[in-house]
Amino acid sequence: MKYEGFTCMDAGTDYCPCHLAETGDCIICSMLQGKNECNCNNWCSTCIYNDYISNGEKVKEKRQYYEGQIIEKEYVSDTVIIFKIKTSYSLVKELALPGSFIFIKHSKSDSYYEIPLSVMNISLNDNIIELAIEIKGPKTNKIDELDKDDAVLLRGPYWNGIMGIKYIDEISHSNVITIAKGIHQAPLVSVIKYLNSNNNDIYTFLDTGRIKKIFIEDHLDKSTEKYFETNILTKDMLSIQFKNMLLDYIDKIKPSLIFCAGSDLINNNVLQLIKNTSHEIKFACTNNSKMSCGEGICGCCTLMNNDFKLRRLCKMQTDPEFILQGRLIY
Amino acid sequence: MKVIIIGGGWAGCAASITAKKAGAEVHIYEKTDMLLGLGNVGGIMRNNGRFTASEELIAMGAGDLISLADKNATHTNIDFPNHKHATFYNVNTMESLVREYLENKGVNVHTTKRVVDIEKSNNKIKGIYLHDGDFVDGDVFIETTGSTGPMGNCLKYGNGCCMCVLRCPAFGPRVSITKKAGLEDIMCQRENGKFGAFSGSCKLAKESLSEEIRNELNNKGVVILKIPEKDINLDKLNDKVCQQYAFKEFAENIILLDTGHAKLMTPYYDLKKLRNVKGLENVRFVDPYAGSKGNSIRYLSSARRDNSMKVLDIDNLFCAGEKSGFFIGHTEAIATGSIAGHNAVRFLYNMNPVVLPEETAIGNLISYANYMLNVKKDYKTRYTFAGSVYFERMQELGIYSIDKNKIREKIKSFGLEDIFSKKLI
């Protein structure tokens, strides 16, 4: 039996208590859910109720818009652009850890055009963030209209881009396997850099997918021991080739952690594969929920699986198992 | 046969001893790094009717913790306003003695393990979940999580977290197991109808007292100092848990007891005003650290139970201490805990539970508290052998006694002598 002990990614930060405290929907605090007693099983090392009352029963500051300027725009394939954007140090320093993301839009566009994007890389010396975008629809087409020197607006920082982040955080001096497909190469970068800085040996499997291009080669060369290009999926199933390679590597290097940056279909298939091995391996993956406000209000990110628990995935940090299992469709 | 005790305060420790003596495998799960909970800042034993209850426990074979506290006493046979023949134990050395005693008895003590949820099937608890996600199964469970805090309660019903010895911010808050089992917890009310009550004392660093007061405290065990007229606040008496200390003398005087620290018999006290008292010019708090501001809030989480200490509506859950009613004090926790531990094992062996007769102080307290709550719907009275309503009742019924032989004879006459020290199978 496994217990879902979850936390809130924003708990104890400058942005907690958030709007959910005011609406009676705080995902952690029973008092702020309108109950009469304090019964906090998902303790986040801070009393959100105390913070709320001592803040005059008001939410803390909202996330701000930061101005940014595009200093480089590079097409790495027909549909993928990498932007380098110079912005405020206050924002950049908050985006250093894996799972960080921001909302971006053209400075003249309406807020409907805001896109949540993983932060691929940052440079604290120059206050630059690097983002990779796959052009797909109206929002991304609007971003494609931007050129070097154009102004953008960035809303952030947000941090819940990875589920199972604690496993990435706590691992050191171990072997790790990372997997990514397509545009998910972008969130992989901060993960391999972080894991590498904690003296882990990283082995990476990549599927370029429809973008047909590895655009993070420099990072892979610097941070990983080895990387392989492969086809991860065949008709909604893990390909035989990838499955065999992965199982071989699991036996060979006995990884302590596997991080999977793919669709929930890939993430779940890899998770099930790991569970069927005799090895004890921690699993983390990208948080693929759709996001619009990033604050738990709009409801885009909510998920209800067959356990009928409502999860607000822009805030809730939980074990990927509880996100991926019990779903009818992916 | 596995007994799981949730909460390692005095009640949980007492339950572990009787359950172990009865022949079970016993595990205590405690969220902090120390056993005894608020017993780490308490220290008062054997005052008024607690003497009778202590001797009853000894006669029934559950006097282990009473004897340990007696041996670790800083002072014995002390009188202070409205209280007689008290023993004060040294709170600074008590915990390690109890821990060593339990471990030597074969009790499995798990500290820094916070229980956050349960797995239940129909009306039976299958196991507990710890904060790190681990699952622990068991056959019978005893909830002794108390009723103090957590911070949300201390804030909503008190003056906020004042950093007491439970250290919720560090170890995480108490979780009510009965609540997780789907039951409604009972909340105590103060005279003004507010829920909960303040813990009744705070502790001052002895080293911060004047030399004269410190010496007097060390020698006599009690120091009484006059509060300047302008600082007397009688209203504060209504807020405190300990109705046995809610007398005018406690509002008009600073009463210090030597429990290792200087125990100040008031829930909280403005430090600036406290320093107006002669000899306390340099004084500082050691529990709660923010003793100027408030104290922990209690009695918001009691379970409905029968007189064998079994929680109603859950087949295999017992309770003791403050979880089992609006009881105040270590002796009350040890008494209820001892019964819960023993009866939990009887439950495992399909034996009838022990229900102590109302002629005993302990049996009477347990059934009277239940009667007042369930029949009289009294949510305001707290119960202790040491004073207030229940000590008056003990005296009226002739239950109060300090004659050790007489108490043992009474226990013997009910066939209860050493009942808690016998292995059941």
Short mmCIF file of C-alpha atoms in Angstrom, two decimals, chain A residues 17 57 74 147 170 191 212 225 233 291 299:
data_model
loop_
_atom_site.label_atom_id
_atom_site.label_comp_id
_atom_site.label_asym_id
_atom_site.label_seq_id
_atom_site.Cartn_x
_atom_site.Cartn_y
_atom_site.Cartn_z
CA PRO A 17 -0.69 31.94 1.02
CA GLU A 57 -6.10 37.51 6.11
CA GLU A 74 17.44 30.64 -33.47
CA ASP A 147 12.29 38.92 -33.56
CA GLU A 170 18.12 14.23 -2.96
CA VAL A 191 17.63 18.30 -14.83
CA LYS A 212 13.74 15.43 -35.93
CA GLU A 225 28.24 10.09 -19.58
CA LEU A 233 7.20 4.68 -29.10
CA MET A 291 -1.83 25.44 -17.47
CA GLY A 299 -8.94 24.79 -13.29
#
